[in-house]
Short mmCIF file of C-alpha atoms in Angstrom, two decimals:
data_model
loop_
_atom_site.label_atom_id
_atom_site.label_comp_id
_atom_site.label_asym_id
_atom_site.label_seq_id
_atom_site.Cartn_x
_atom_site.Cartn_y
_atom_site.Cartn_z
CA MET A 1 163.77 155.56 94.48
CA GLU A 2 165.34 158.78 95.76
CA GLU A 3 162.98 160.97 93.80
CA ILE A 4 159.97 159.32 95.24
CA ALA A 5 161.51 159.61 98.73
CA LYS A 6 161.99 163.41 98.18
CA ILE A 7 158.54 163.95 96.92
CA ILE A 8 156.99 162.22 99.97
CA LYS A 9 159.28 164.14 102.37
CA ASP A 10 158.40 167.43 100.71
CA ILE A 11 154.68 166.70 100.97
CA SER A 12 155.04 165.64 104.61
CA GLY A 13 157.02 168.85 105.39
CA GLY A 14 154.31 171.14 103.95
CA ASN A 15 155.90 171.85 100.68
CA ILE A 16 152.84 171.14 98.59
CA LYS A 17 152.70 171.72 94.75
CA PRO A 18 149.43 172.97 93.09
CA ILE A 19 149.76 170.26 90.50
CA TYR A 20 151.30 166.72 90.34
CA PHE A 21 151.45 165.05 87.07
CA LEU A 22 152.44 161.54 87.42
CA MET A 23 153.04 159.71 84.20
CA GLY A 24 155.01 156.82 82.69
CA GLU A 25 155.12 153.00 81.87
CA GLU A 26 155.50 151.76 85.41
CA PRO A 27 152.14 152.26 87.32
CA TYR A 28 153.37 151.16 90.65
CA TYR A 29 155.11 154.33 91.71
CA ILE A 30 152.32 156.47 90.15
CA ASP A 31 149.67 154.49 92.33
CA LYS A 32 151.90 154.67 95.44
CA LEU A 33 152.28 158.60 95.19
CA THR A 34 148.64 159.10 94.30
CA GLU A 35 147.61 157.00 97.39
CA PHE A 36 150.01 158.94 99.69
CA ILE A 37 148.67 162.26 98.43
CA GLU A 38 145.15 160.98 98.81
CA SER A 39 145.87 159.92 102.47
CA ASN A 40 148.15 162.66 103.73
CA ILE A 41 147.40 166.14 102.38
CA LEU A 42 143.95 166.64 103.92
CA SER A 43 142.86 165.53 107.31
CA GLU A 44 140.11 163.04 107.58
CA ASP A 45 137.53 165.60 108.35
CA GLU A 46 138.53 167.91 105.41
CA ARG A 47 138.35 165.06 102.96
CA ALA A 48 134.50 164.76 103.12
CA PHE A 49 133.88 168.11 101.48
CA ASN A 50 137.29 168.87 99.89
CA GLN A 51 138.74 165.78 98.21
CA GLN A 52 137.39 164.49 95.01
CA VAL A 53 138.50 161.37 92.77
CA LEU A 54 137.57 161.45 89.09
CA TYR A 55 138.12 158.75 86.53
CA GLY A 56 139.57 159.59 83.02
CA ARG A 57 136.97 157.41 81.26
CA ASP A 58 134.07 159.24 83.04
CA VAL A 59 135.13 162.83 82.73
CA SER A 60 136.52 165.39 80.15
CA ILE A 61 139.26 167.90 80.57
CA GLU A 62 136.55 170.65 80.99
CA ASP A 63 135.13 168.58 83.95
CA VAL A 64 138.57 168.28 85.42
CA ILE A 65 139.24 172.12 85.14
CA SER A 66 135.86 172.90 86.56
CA ALA A 67 136.44 170.86 89.56
CA ALA A 68 140.00 172.23 90.10
CA LYS A 69 138.83 176.02 89.87
CA ARG A 70 136.34 175.57 92.77
CA TYR A 71 137.33 176.72 96.09
CA PRO A 72 137.66 174.61 99.34
CA MET A 73 134.97 174.41 101.90
CA MET A 74 136.20 175.47 105.44
CA ALA A 75 139.79 174.36 104.68
CA ASP A 76 142.96 175.80 103.15
CA ARG A 77 142.91 173.67 100.10
CA GLN A 78 140.99 171.03 98.23
CA VAL A 79 142.59 167.98 96.38
CA ILE A 80 141.28 166.81 93.06
CA ILE A 81 142.64 163.34 92.04
CA VAL A 82 142.31 162.19 88.34
CA ARG A 83 142.67 158.36 88.15
CA GLU A 84 143.50 156.58 84.80
CA ALA A 85 143.98 159.98 83.24
CA GLN A 86 145.60 158.41 80.24
CA GLU A 87 141.93 157.96 78.94
CA LEU A 88 142.12 161.74 78.50
CA SER A 89 145.22 161.60 76.30
CA ARG A 90 143.65 163.02 73.01
CA SER A 91 142.66 166.14 74.86
CA ILE A 92 145.16 166.36 77.56
CA ASP A 93 146.89 169.45 75.93
CA GLU A 94 143.69 171.39 76.79
CA LEU A 95 144.89 171.41 80.48
CA GLU A 96 147.32 174.10 79.53
CA SER A 97 144.73 176.77 79.92
CA TYR A 98 144.36 175.72 83.69
CA VAL A 99 148.03 175.47 84.28
CA LYS A 100 148.54 179.02 82.95
CA ASN A 101 146.04 180.32 85.58
CA ILE A 102 146.41 177.65 88.21
CA GLN A 103 144.12 177.76 91.39
CA PRO A 104 146.60 178.00 94.18
CA THR A 105 144.12 176.41 96.89
CA THR A 106 143.69 173.19 94.66
CA VAL A 107 146.08 170.34 94.56
CA LEU A 108 145.45 168.74 91.22
CA VAL A 109 146.77 165.11 90.96
CA ILE A 110 146.94 163.57 87.24
CA ALA A 111 147.60 159.76 87.36
CA TYR A 112 148.61 159.26 83.71
CA LYS A 113 149.73 155.70 83.51
CA TYR A 114 151.30 153.91 80.74
CA LYS A 115 151.96 157.09 78.86
CA SER A 116 154.07 160.24 78.99
CA LEU A 117 153.74 163.68 77.81
CA ASP A 118 155.81 164.93 75.05
CA LYS A 119 158.62 166.94 76.76
CA ARG A 120 158.96 169.31 73.94
CA LYS A 121 155.29 170.69 74.33
CA SER A 122 154.35 173.75 76.31
CA LEU A 123 152.06 171.87 78.59
CA THR A 124 154.99 169.75 79.95
CA LYS A 125 157.18 172.74 80.42
CA LEU A 126 154.35 174.74 82.12
CA ILE A 127 153.74 171.86 84.59
CA GLU A 128 157.54 171.59 85.41
CA LYS A 129 157.49 175.33 86.24
CA GLU A 130 154.14 175.51 88.24
CA GLY A 131 154.06 172.11 89.88
CA LEU A 132 155.76 168.63 89.79
CA LEU A 133 156.25 166.40 86.79
CA PHE A 134 157.24 162.84 87.57
CA GLU A 135 158.00 160.05 85.18
CA SER A 136 157.71 156.53 86.26
CA LYS A 137 160.09 154.35 84.11
CA LYS A 138 160.06 150.67 83.68
CA LEU A 139 162.81 148.82 85.62
CA TYR A 140 164.99 146.62 83.61
CA GLU A 141 164.66 142.90 84.51
CA ASN A 142 168.18 142.77 86.00
CA HIS A 143 167.27 145.69 88.43
CA VAL A 144 164.02 144.27 89.65
CA GLY A 145 165.83 141.75 92.11
CA THR A 146 167.42 144.64 93.78
CA TRP A 147 164.12 146.43 94.07
CA ILE A 148 162.49 143.29 95.71
CA SER A 149 165.26 143.03 98.17
CA ARG A 150 165.05 146.55 99.14
CA VAL A 151 161.37 146.66 99.50
CA LEU A 152 161.57 143.51 101.82
CA GLN A 153 164.48 144.73 104.00
CA GLY A 154 162.38 147.94 104.60
CA LYS A 155 159.63 145.56 105.99
CA GLY A 156 161.76 143.31 107.98
CA TYR A 157 162.08 140.38 105.51
CA HIS A 158 164.76 138.92 103.36
CA ILE A 159 164.57 136.70 100.16
CA GLU A 160 166.97 134.07 98.56
CA PRO A 161 168.25 134.96 95.07
CA LYS A 162 166.55 131.91 93.35
CA ALA A 163 163.27 133.09 95.03
CA THR A 164 163.75 136.40 93.69
CA ALA A 165 164.38 135.07 90.31
CA MET A 166 161.25 132.93 90.32
CA LEU A 167 159.18 135.99 90.94
CA VAL A 168 160.87 137.94 88.25
CA GLU A 169 160.68 135.05 85.77
CA PHE A 170 156.92 134.48 86.35
CA LEU A 171 155.71 137.89 86.96
CA GLY A 172 158.08 139.90 84.69
CA THR A 173 158.99 143.50 85.64
CA ASP A 174 155.39 144.37 86.73
CA LEU A 175 156.17 145.89 90.31
CA SER A 176 152.54 146.02 91.21
CA ARG A 177 151.96 142.29 90.59
CA ILE A 178 155.11 141.50 92.39
CA ASN A 179 154.29 143.77 95.33
CA ASN A 180 150.95 142.06 95.54
CA GLU A 181 152.51 138.55 95.79
CA LEU A 182 155.03 139.79 98.30
CA GLU A 183 152.18 141.22 100.48
CA LYS A 184 150.59 137.70 100.34
CA LEU A 185 153.79 136.23 101.87
CA GLN A 186 154.12 139.00 104.50
CA ILE A 187 150.52 138.06 105.68
CA ILE A 188 151.48 134.41 106.08
CA LEU A 189 155.09 134.61 107.18
CA PRO A 190 156.38 136.40 110.43
CA LYS A 191 158.79 139.32 110.18
CA GLY A 192 162.42 138.16 109.95
CA THR A 193 161.54 135.39 107.53
CA THR A 194 163.93 134.85 104.43
CA PHE A 195 161.63 133.95 101.75
CA THR A 196 162.80 130.68 99.81
CA PRO A 197 161.70 129.02 96.54
CA ALA A 198 159.64 126.72 98.76
CA HIS A 199 157.80 129.59 100.08
CA ILE A 200 157.06 130.79 96.53
CA GLU A 201 156.00 127.41 95.30
CA GLU A 202 153.81 126.57 98.42
CA ASN A 203 152.02 130.06 98.75
CA ILE A 204 152.08 131.56 95.20
CA GLY A 205 151.89 128.61 93.17
CA PHE A 206 155.00 128.51 91.04
CA SER A 207 156.88 125.10 90.82
CA LYS A 208 160.37 125.40 91.72
CA ASP A 209 161.39 122.36 89.71
CA PHE A 210 159.11 122.70 86.63
CA ASN A 211 159.10 126.35 85.41
CA VAL A 212 160.61 128.32 82.51
CA PHE A 213 163.93 129.21 84.01
CA GLU A 214 164.66 125.56 85.02
CA PHE A 215 163.66 124.79 81.46
CA ARG A 216 166.09 127.13 80.18
CA LYS A 217 168.84 126.00 82.59
CA ALA A 218 168.28 122.30 81.54
CA ILE A 219 168.72 123.34 77.77
CA GLY A 220 171.86 125.35 78.65
CA GLU A 221 173.37 122.42 80.40
CA ARG A 222 172.28 120.03 77.48
CA ASN A 223 170.50 117.94 80.23
CA GLN A 224 168.11 116.44 77.68
CA LEU A 225 166.28 114.36 80.14
CA GLN A 226 165.41 117.20 82.49
CA ALA A 227 164.38 119.38 79.56
CA TYR A 228 162.04 116.80 78.01
CA ARG A 229 160.40 116.21 81.52
CA ILE A 230 159.76 119.94 82.11
CA ALA A 231 158.54 120.18 78.40
CA ASP A 232 155.99 117.36 79.20
CA HIS A 233 154.91 119.24 82.27
CA PHE A 234 154.38 122.39 80.23
CA ALA A 235 152.30 120.39 77.69
CA GLN A 236 150.07 119.00 80.58
CA ASN A 237 149.69 122.60 82.02
CA LYS A 238 148.93 124.67 78.89
CA LYS A 239 147.16 127.47 80.72
CA GLU A 240 150.20 128.19 83.07
CA TYR A 241 152.63 127.61 80.41
CA PRO A 242 151.33 128.52 76.89
CA MET A 243 153.42 127.55 74.04
CA ILE A 244 153.79 130.92 72.72
CA LEU A 245 155.43 132.13 75.99
CA THR A 246 157.70 129.16 76.28
CA THR A 247 159.04 129.68 72.63
CA GLY A 248 159.45 133.33 73.38
CA MET A 249 161.53 132.61 76.40
CA VAL A 250 163.78 130.13 74.74
CA PHE A 251 164.13 132.50 71.73
CA SER A 252 165.17 135.29 74.16
CA PHE A 253 167.60 133.05 75.79
CA PHE A 254 169.35 132.03 72.66
CA SER A 255 169.19 135.65 71.20
CA SER A 256 170.96 136.82 74.34
CA LEU A 257 173.46 134.11 74.10
CA LEU A 258 174.23 135.18 70.42
CA GLN A 259 174.82 138.70 71.81
CA TYR A 260 177.00 137.32 74.66
CA HIS A 261 179.16 135.59 72.17
CA GLY A 262 179.85 138.77 70.40
CA LEU A 263 180.82 140.76 73.60
CA LYS A 264 184.32 141.95 74.11
CA ASP A 265 183.88 142.68 77.74
CA LYS A 266 182.61 139.46 79.29
CA SER A 267 182.83 140.76 82.88
CA PRO A 268 179.55 139.72 84.95
CA GLY A 269 178.75 143.34 85.53
CA ASN A 270 178.81 144.17 81.87
CA VAL A 271 177.06 141.02 80.79
CA ALA A 272 174.10 141.56 83.20
CA LYS A 273 173.91 145.21 81.90
CA VAL A 274 173.97 144.48 78.22
CA LEU A 275 171.83 141.34 78.26
CA LYS A 276 169.53 143.08 80.89
CA VAL A 277 169.29 139.93 83.02
CA ASN A 278 169.23 138.99 86.57
CA PRO A 279 172.91 138.42 87.66
CA TYR A 280 171.61 135.21 89.42
CA PHE A 281 171.25 133.83 85.97
CA LEU A 282 174.66 134.59 84.39
CA LYS A 283 176.05 131.04 85.53
CA ASP A 284 173.18 129.57 83.29
CA TYR A 285 174.37 131.91 80.53
CA ASP A 286 178.06 131.01 80.99
CA LEU A 287 177.39 127.34 80.88
CA ALA A 288 175.25 127.62 77.80
CA LEU A 289 177.86 129.73 76.12
CA LYS A 290 180.39 126.74 76.38
CA ASN A 291 177.77 124.18 75.26
CA PHE A 292 176.49 126.08 72.13
CA SER A 293 178.77 127.75 69.36
CA MET A 294 177.80 130.91 67.75
CA LYS A 295 177.07 128.92 64.51
CA LYS A 296 174.78 126.41 66.37
CA ILE A 297 172.97 129.33 68.24
CA SER A 298 172.32 131.08 65.00
CA ALA A 299 170.76 127.87 63.60
CA ILE A 300 168.66 127.34 66.90
CA VAL A 301 167.38 131.00 66.64
CA SER A 302 166.21 130.23 62.91
CA THR A 303 164.54 127.03 64.12
CA LEU A 304 162.67 128.82 67.01
CA ARG A 305 161.25 131.25 64.57
CA ASP A 306 159.79 128.29 62.59
CA ILE A 307 158.51 126.73 65.76
CA ASP A 308 156.94 130.00 66.81
CA VAL A 309 155.03 130.13 63.50
CA LYS A 310 153.89 126.61 63.95
CA SER A 311 152.69 127.21 67.53
CA LYS A 312 150.43 129.99 66.07
CA GLY A 313 148.84 127.32 63.70
CA VAL A 314 150.49 128.34 60.51
CA GLY A 315 151.75 125.18 58.55
CA ALA A 316 151.72 122.89 61.47
CA ASN A 317 148.54 120.98 60.85
CA GLN A 318 147.36 121.78 64.42
CA LEU A 319 150.33 119.69 65.99
CA HIS A 320 150.03 119.17 69.74
CA GLU A 321 152.06 121.27 71.86
CA THR A 322 153.87 118.26 73.22
CA ASP A 323 154.89 117.46 69.70
CA LEU A 324 156.00 120.96 69.07
CA LEU A 325 158.06 121.14 72.18
CA LYS A 326 159.76 117.70 71.45
CA GLU A 327 160.53 119.12 67.96
CA MET A 328 162.03 122.18 69.36
CA LEU A 329 164.35 120.20 71.80
CA ALA A 330 165.24 117.82 69.20
CA LYS A 331 166.62 120.59 66.90
CA ILE A 332 168.27 122.33 69.67
CA PHE A 333 170.08 119.14 70.95
CA ASN A 334 170.88 117.88 67.53
#
């Protein structure tokens, strides 16, 4: 992100704000910026007396303000970091009194994850005026692949499209989880390596043949034999592939297909943008679009709602997951 790069460049160049309020749904960038500030504003010697890390669950806003108002010891500034500050959401507006009379020798970092301040409130406007307000937004699924490639290229690695798709499919859009898995691979594999589906399967534990997007692909191709094989694998590995998640994935696939049928602009770029899917999977959607009419998809979506209810134990007489998966596939392929 250009905004992240600019913040880091400014701090490195000595343009340091008295308050950094880092908020938003995506914790990855909040954590990275917090770690950068923690390691780069003060020297190692200065940190011993002038850097303090607080946790939102253990302190009050009054505690934070009190710490921020102290003067540094034998240094030009002190750094106060409040991690998990979202725990202070009920009283966060009380920070306004400090921002109105900010301590210029303090750098106050508020890591406010999974939440955002109301931008209409005076606190938000004051922070924007006196310091830096950064909002870390969730990436759409179809943007995560680009993010993975960019991160790896910066570290001297590359990744195949299917390997990227596997990571996104299994880990979702949680950048912290994805980054943790990428770091594992970087420890094991030498620089210059191109990560493949085999690397993902061998080192992270995802099967390249029996997984949710291969299941979705088999359904879209109307490949009944492969779909039933994968369904049986899921039933034998319920912890890795819980029924509720499998049903949700298939439901999402057919809901997107229904939306795809209704699109006037079916160009790849527009489809990926509207459906919010990884472009790598578009060929699966294209084939499924030919194999399932809009009328059939509507009926499947209705069936999947019924299967979802049964998977939660309502009116199913505790059917085994194998039976539920078979019922789902039978109605899809009927």
